[in-house]
CSV table of C-alpha atoms in Angstrom, one decimal:
chain,number,residue,atom,x,y,z
A,1,MET,CA,116.2,82.9,108.1
A,2,LYS,CA,114.3,85.5,110.1
A,3,VAL,CA,114.8,88.7,108.2
A,4,LEU,CA,114.0,92.3,108.9
A,5,VAL,CA,113.4,94.4,105.7
A,6,THR,CA,113.4,98.1,106.5
A,7,GLY,CA,111.4,100.2,104.1
A,8,GLY,CA,109.5,97.0,103.4
A,9,ALA,CA,106.2,98.7,102.5
A,10,GLY,CA,107.9,100.8,99.9
A,11,PHE,CA,108.4,100.2,96.2
A,12,ILE,CA,111.7,98.2,96.2
A,13,GLY,CA,111.4,96.9,99.7
A,14,SER,CA,108.0,95.3,99.1
A,15,HIS,CA,109.3,93.4,96.0
A,16,VAL,CA,112.3,92.2,98.0
A,17,ALA,CA,110.0,91.0,100.8
A,18,ASP,CA,107.8,89.1,98.2
A,19,THR,CA,110.9,87.4,96.9
A,20,LEU,CA,112.3,86.5,100.3
A,21,ILE,CA,109.0,85.1,101.4
A,22,GLY,CA,108.8,83.1,98.2
A,23,ALA,CA,112.2,81.6,99.0
A,24,GLY,CA,111.0,80.4,102.4
A,25,HIS,CA,112.3,83.2,104.7
A,26,THR,CA,110.4,84.6,107.7
A,27,VAL,CA,110.0,88.3,106.9
A,28,HIS,CA,109.3,91.2,109.2
A,29,LEU,CA,109.0,94.7,107.8
A,30,LEU,CA,109.9,98.0,109.4
A,31,ASP,CA,108.4,101.1,107.8
A,32,ASN,CA,107.0,104.4,109.1
A,33,LEU,CA,104.6,104.5,106.1
A,34,THR,CA,105.5,108.1,105.2
A,35,SER,CA,105.9,106.9,101.6
A,36,GLY,CA,105.3,103.1,101.9
A,37,LYS,CA,101.8,101.7,101.5
A,38,ARG,CA,100.0,99.1,103.4
A,39,SER,CA,98.7,97.7,100.1
A,40,ASN,CA,102.3,96.8,99.2
A,41,ILE,CA,102.8,94.6,102.3
A,42,PRO,CA,102.9,90.8,101.6
A,43,ARG,CA,100.1,88.9,103.4
A,44,THR,CA,102.5,86.8,105.5
A,45,ALA,CA,104.9,89.6,106.5
A,46,ILE,CA,104.8,91.1,109.9
A,47,LEU,CA,104.8,94.9,109.9
A,48,HIS,CA,106.4,97.1,112.6
A,49,GLU,CA,105.3,100.7,112.0
A,50,LEU,CA,108.4,102.4,113.2
A,51,ASP,CA,111.1,104.9,112.1
A,52,VAL,CA,114.6,103.6,111.7
A,53,ARG,CA,115.9,106.3,114.0
A,54,ALA,CA,113.5,105.4,116.9
A,55,PRO,CA,114.6,103.9,120.1
A,56,GLU,CA,111.7,101.4,119.7
A,57,THR,CA,113.4,100.1,116.5
A,58,ALA,CA,116.5,99.2,118.5
A,59,GLU,CA,114.3,97.6,121.1
A,60,LEU,CA,112.6,95.6,118.4
A,61,MET,CA,115.9,94.3,117.0
A,62,ARG,CA,117.1,93.3,120.4
A,63,ARG,CA,113.9,91.5,121.2
A,64,GLU,CA,113.4,89.7,117.9
A,65,ARG,CA,117.1,88.8,117.3
A,66,TYR,CA,116.9,88.8,113.5
A,67,ASP,CA,119.3,86.6,111.5
A,68,ALA,CA,119.6,89.2,108.8
A,69,LEU,CA,118.9,92.8,108.0
A,70,VAL,CA,117.9,94.0,104.5
A,71,HIS,CA,118.1,97.8,104.8
A,72,HIS,CA,116.1,99.8,102.3
A,73,ALA,CA,114.6,102.5,104.5
A,74,ALA,CA,116.1,105.8,103.4
A,75,GLN,CA,115.7,109.4,102.5
A,76,MET,CA,116.1,108.6,98.8
A,77,ASP,CA,115.4,111.9,97.0
A,78,VAL,CA,118.6,113.4,95.6
A,79,ARG,CA,117.0,116.9,95.2
A,80,ARG,CA,115.8,116.9,98.8
A,81,SER,CA,119.3,115.9,100.0
A,82,VAL,CA,120.6,119.0,98.3
A,83,ALA,CA,117.9,121.2,99.8
A,84,ASP,CA,118.1,119.6,103.3
A,85,PRO,CA,121.4,117.8,103.8
A,86,LEU,CA,120.8,117.7,107.6
A,87,PHE,CA,117.6,115.6,107.3
A,88,ASP,CA,119.3,113.4,104.7
A,89,ALA,CA,122.2,112.6,107.0
A,90,ASN,CA,119.9,112.1,110.0
A,91,VAL,CA,117.8,109.4,108.3
A,92,ASN,CA,120.4,107.7,106.2
A,93,ILE,CA,123.4,107.7,108.5
A,94,LEU,CA,121.9,107.9,112.1
A,95,GLY,CA,119.2,105.5,111.1
A,96,LEU,CA,121.7,102.9,110.0
A,97,ILE,CA,123.8,103.3,113.1
A,98,ASN,CA,120.7,102.8,115.3
A,99,LEU,CA,120.0,99.5,113.5
A,100,MET,CA,123.6,98.4,113.6
A,101,GLU,CA,124.1,99.2,117.3
A,102,ALA,CA,121.1,97.1,118.1
A,103,GLY,CA,122.2,94.4,115.7
A,104,ARG,CA,125.6,93.9,117.2
A,105,GLN,CA,123.9,93.5,120.6
A,106,SER,CA,121.5,90.9,119.4
A,107,GLY,CA,123.5,88.5,117.3
A,108,LEU,CA,122.7,90.0,113.8
A,109,GLY,CA,124.4,87.6,111.3
A,110,LYS,CA,124.2,89.5,107.9
A,111,VAL,CA,123.3,92.8,106.4
A,112,VAL,CA,122.2,93.5,102.8
A,113,PHE,CA,122.3,97.3,102.2
A,114,ALA,CA,120.6,99.2,99.4
A,115,SER,CA,123.3,101.6,98.2
A,116,THR,CA,123.5,103.6,95.0
A,117,GLY,CA,125.4,103.0,91.8
A,118,GLY,CA,124.7,106.3,90.2
A,119,ALA,CA,125.1,108.9,92.9
A,120,ILE,CA,128.1,107.3,94.6
A,121,TYR,CA,130.4,107.6,91.6
A,122,GLY,CA,129.6,111.3,90.8
A,123,GLU,CA,129.9,112.6,87.3
A,124,PRO,CA,131.9,109.9,85.4
A,125,GLU,CA,134.5,110.7,82.8
A,126,SER,CA,134.0,107.3,81.2
A,127,GLY,CA,131.7,104.3,81.5
A,128,PRO,CA,130.6,101.8,82.5
A,129,GLN,CA,131.8,102.3,86.0
A,130,PRO,CA,133.1,99.3,88.0
A,131,GLU,CA,133.0,99.2,91.7
A,132,ASN,CA,136.6,100.5,92.0
A,133,TYR,CA,135.8,103.6,89.9
A,134,PRO,CA,136.6,106.7,91.9
A,135,GLN,CA,133.8,107.4,94.4
A,136,GLN,CA,133.1,111.2,94.2
A,137,PRO,CA,129.4,111.8,94.9
A,138,VAL,CA,128.2,115.2,94.0
A,139,SER,CA,125.0,115.1,96.2
A,140,PRO,CA,124.5,114.7,100.0
A,141,TYR,CA,122.4,111.6,99.2
A,142,GLY,CA,125.4,110.0,97.4
A,143,ILE,CA,127.7,111.0,100.3
A,144,THR,CA,125.4,109.4,102.9
A,145,LYS,CA,125.3,106.1,100.9
A,146,LEU,CA,129.1,106.0,100.7
A,147,THR,CA,129.4,106.8,104.3
A,148,SER,CA,126.9,104.0,105.2
A,149,GLU,CA,129.1,101.6,103.3
A,150,LYS,CA,132.1,102.7,105.4
A,151,TYR,CA,130.1,102.2,108.6
A,152,LEU,CA,129.1,98.7,107.5
A,153,ALA,CA,132.8,98.0,106.9
A,154,PHE,CA,133.5,99.2,110.5
A,155,TYR,CA,130.8,97.0,112.0
A,156,GLU,CA,132.3,94.0,110.2
A,157,HIS,CA,135.8,94.8,111.3
A,158,GLN,CA,134.8,95.5,114.9
A,159,TYR,CA,132.0,93.1,115.5
A,160,GLY,CA,132.2,90.5,112.7
A,161,ILE,CA,128.9,91.3,111.0
A,162,PRO,CA,129.3,90.6,107.2
A,163,TYR,CA,127.5,92.7,104.6
A,164,MET,CA,126.7,93.1,101.0
A,165,ALA,CA,126.2,96.7,99.7
A,166,LEU,CA,124.2,96.6,96.5
A,167,ARG,CA,124.8,99.7,94.4
A,168,TYR,CA,121.6,100.0,92.4
A,169,GLY,CA,121.1,101.7,89.1
A,170,ASN,CA,117.8,103.5,88.6
A,171,VAL,CA,115.2,101.0,89.8
A,172,TYR,CA,111.8,101.1,88.2
A,173,GLY,CA,108.7,98.9,87.9
A,174,PRO,CA,105.3,98.2,89.4
A,175,ARG,CA,104.4,99.9,92.7
A,176,GLN,CA,106.7,102.8,92.2
A,177,ASN,CA,105.0,105.9,93.5
A,178,PRO,CA,104.6,108.6,90.9
A,179,HIS,CA,104.3,111.3,93.6
A,180,GLY,CA,106.8,112.8,95.9
A,181,GLU,CA,110.2,111.0,96.0
A,182,ALA,CA,109.7,109.2,92.7
A,183,GLY,CA,111.7,108.0,89.7
A,184,VAL,CA,111.2,109.4,86.2
A,185,VAL,CA,109.6,106.2,84.9
A,186,ALA,CA,106.7,106.3,87.4
A,187,ILE,CA,106.2,110.1,86.9
A,188,PHE,CA,106.1,109.8,83.1
A,189,ALA,CA,103.7,106.8,83.2
A,190,GLN,CA,101.2,108.7,85.4
A,191,ARG,CA,101.4,111.9,83.4
A,192,ILE,CA,100.9,110.1,80.1
A,193,LEU,CA,97.9,108.3,81.5
A,194,ASP,CA,96.5,111.5,82.9
A,195,GLY,CA,97.0,113.3,79.6
A,196,THR,CA,99.0,116.1,81.1
A,197,SER,CA,102.4,117.3,79.8
A,198,VAL,CA,105.7,115.6,80.7
A,199,THR,CA,108.4,117.9,82.0
A,200,ILE,CA,112.0,116.9,81.2
A,201,ASN,CA,114.7,118.7,83.1
A,202,GLY,CA,117.6,119.9,80.8
A,203,ASP,CA,117.8,118.6,77.3
A,204,GLY,CA,116.7,115.0,78.1
A,205,ARG,CA,120.0,113.5,77.0
A,206,GLN,CA,121.1,112.7,80.6
A,207,THR,CA,121.4,109.0,81.0
A,208,ARG,CA,120.9,106.4,83.7
A,209,ASP,CA,121.2,102.6,84.0
A,210,TYR,CA,117.6,101.6,84.5
A,211,VAL,CA,117.2,98.2,86.2
A,212,TYR,CA,113.8,96.4,86.6
A,213,VAL,CA,112.7,95.9,90.2
A,214,SER,CA,112.3,92.1,90.0
A,215,ASP,CA,115.9,91.8,89.0
A,216,VAL,CA,116.9,93.9,92.0
A,217,ALA,CA,114.8,91.7,94.3
A,218,ARG,CA,116.6,88.6,92.9
A,219,ALA,CA,119.9,90.3,93.7
A,220,ASN,CA,118.9,90.8,97.3
A,221,LEU,CA,118.0,87.2,97.6
A,222,ALA,CA,121.3,86.1,96.1
A,223,ALA,CA,123.2,88.5,98.4
A,224,LEU,CA,121.5,87.2,101.5
A,225,ALA,CA,122.5,83.6,100.6
A,226,CYS,CA,126.1,84.5,99.5
A,227,ASP,CA,129.0,83.5,101.7
A,228,ALA,CA,131.6,85.5,99.8
A,229,PRO,CA,133.6,88.2,101.6
A,230,SER,CA,131.8,91.5,102.3
A,231,THR,CA,131.9,93.9,99.4
A,232,ALA,CA,129.9,96.4,97.3
A,233,LEU,CA,128.4,95.3,94.0
A,234,ASN,CA,126.8,97.2,91.2
A,235,ILE,CA,123.3,96.1,90.3
A,236,GLY,CA,122.2,97.4,86.9
A,237,THR,CA,122.0,96.4,83.3
A,238,GLY,CA,125.2,98.0,81.8
A,239,VAL,CA,122.9,99.8,79.3
A,240,GLU,CA,122.8,103.6,79.1
A,241,THR,CA,119.3,105.0,78.5
A,242,ASP,CA,118.5,108.7,78.2
A,243,VAL,CA,115.3,110.4,79.5
A,244,LEU,CA,113.9,111.0,76.1
A,245,ALA,CA,114.1,107.3,75.3
A,246,VAL,CA,112.3,106.5,78.6
A,247,TYR,CA,109.4,108.8,77.6
A,248,GLU,CA,109.3,107.3,74.1
A,249,GLY,CA,109.3,103.7,75.4
A,250,LEU,CA,106.5,104.4,77.8
A,251,SER,CA,104.5,106.3,75.3
A,252,ASN,CA,104.8,103.4,72.8
A,253,ALA,CA,103.9,100.9,75.5
A,254,LEU,CA,100.8,102.8,76.5
A,255,GLY,CA,99.8,103.8,73.0
A,256,LEU,CA,99.5,107.4,74.1
A,257,SER,CA,101.5,110.6,73.8
A,258,VAL,CA,101.5,114.0,75.5
A,259,ARG,CA,103.3,117.3,75.1
A,260,VAL,CA,106.9,117.3,76.3
A,261,ARG,CA,108.1,120.5,78.1
A,262,HIS,CA,111.7,121.2,79.0
A,263,ALA,CA,112.7,122.9,82.3
A,264,PRO,CA,116.2,123.9,83.6
A,265,ALA,CA,118.5,121.1,84.8
A,266,LYS,CA,118.3,120.4,88.5
A,267,PRO,CA,121.2,121.0,90.9
A,268,GLY,CA,122.9,117.9,92.1
A,269,GLU,CA,121.8,115.6,89.3
A,270,GLN,CA,124.3,113.8,87.2
A,271,LYS,CA,124.4,113.9,83.4
A,272,ARG,CA,125.5,110.3,82.9
A,273,SER,CA,125.4,107.0,84.7
A,274,ILE,CA,126.1,103.4,83.5
A,275,LEU,CA,127.2,100.5,85.7
A,276,ASP,CA,129.6,97.6,85.1
A,277,CYS,CA,127.9,94.6,86.7
A,278,THR,CA,130.5,92.0,86.0
A,279,ALA,CA,131.3,91.5,89.7
A,280,ALA,CA,127.7,90.8,90.6
A,281,LYS,CA,127.7,87.9,88.1
A,282,GLN,CA,130.9,86.5,89.5
A,283,VAL,CA,130.1,86.9,93.2
A,284,LEU,CA,126.3,86.4,93.2
A,285,ASN,CA,125.8,84.5,89.9
A,286,TRP,CA,123.3,87.3,89.1
A,287,THR,CA,122.6,88.9,85.8
A,288,PRO,CA,119.6,91.1,84.9
A,289,GLU,CA,116.8,89.3,83.1
A,290,VAL,CA,114.5,92.2,82.0
A,291,ALA,CA,115.8,94.5,79.3
A,292,VAL,CA,114.7,98.1,79.4
A,293,PRO,CA,112.2,98.0,76.5
A,294,GLN,CA,110.5,94.9,78.1
A,295,GLY,CA,110.6,96.5,81.6
A,296,LEU,CA,109.1,99.8,80.3
A,297,ALA,CA,106.3,97.8,78.6
A,298,LEU,CA,105.6,95.8,81.9
A,299,THR,CA,105.7,99.0,83.9
A,300,GLY,CA,103.4,100.8,81.5
A,301,HIS,CA,100.9,97.9,81.6
A,302,TRP,CA,100.9,97.9,85.5
A,303,PHE,CA,100.3,101.6,85.6
A,304,SER,CA,97.5,101.4,83.0
A,305,SER,CA,95.8,98.6,85.0
A,306,ASN,CA,96.1,100.5,88.3
A,307,TRP,CA,95.4,104.0,86.9
A,308,SER,CA,92.5,106.1,88.2
A,309,PRO,CA,91.8,109.6,86.9
């Protein structure tokens, strides 16, 4: 297939691009490089340095006539979505519509969409959450991801474009940027290596379903090839890990420790998240291969090898 991966110079998108190229697909990347890095781009991929909202992006899709779209470009920071919901909606919703309008005009055959398995369910009363768990996002970020899934369902119903929405847990691993819009694993790894203190918001007992990036990339490859009816699928491990355990795992992997400080909990952040990924196994024949302790060790090793003071 000829595939466009948006956000393809970013953390997750670049791993997805690597995996698609390894499977024999022709891969183009679309990234405005505000957070993505040229160093992440696979050698054989073709980069288009554009914003998902730009008219030039729609022109690109109409000209290149991609077989499939793998959409990872997004405003991905939950806290920023709370502080600036207008920007969040502009990127995440209008950006998708720009892509889909061009896609329907150019014979787009499939969409794989990076959704969220944590923010989309809101604060759960029980876990793990299956895909039919009540969707009650408590942040604008979660709202835009759920809205995007609804738009994809519209484009399938109206124009016959099938999709798979992959509701990720907390993705971590090599290439994650420890600055700006970053996950806690990358932030902790960098701070431990720098020898500075680690700040934990709240009591550190808030939990997430941490899923290693190579497992997420495999899920994208499987979703691209899958002929099952369009749906949303959780992509995680089904294991609940709290923030204190993440720090301890990275500290053990790196053989270093730093002072841990506690700050007030942040608005819009959930206290708990854990995903039921049974459907992904049934539909995609996908299961995670990297357990959290192994993934933290691999991530710590990568950061240690790429660390510069």
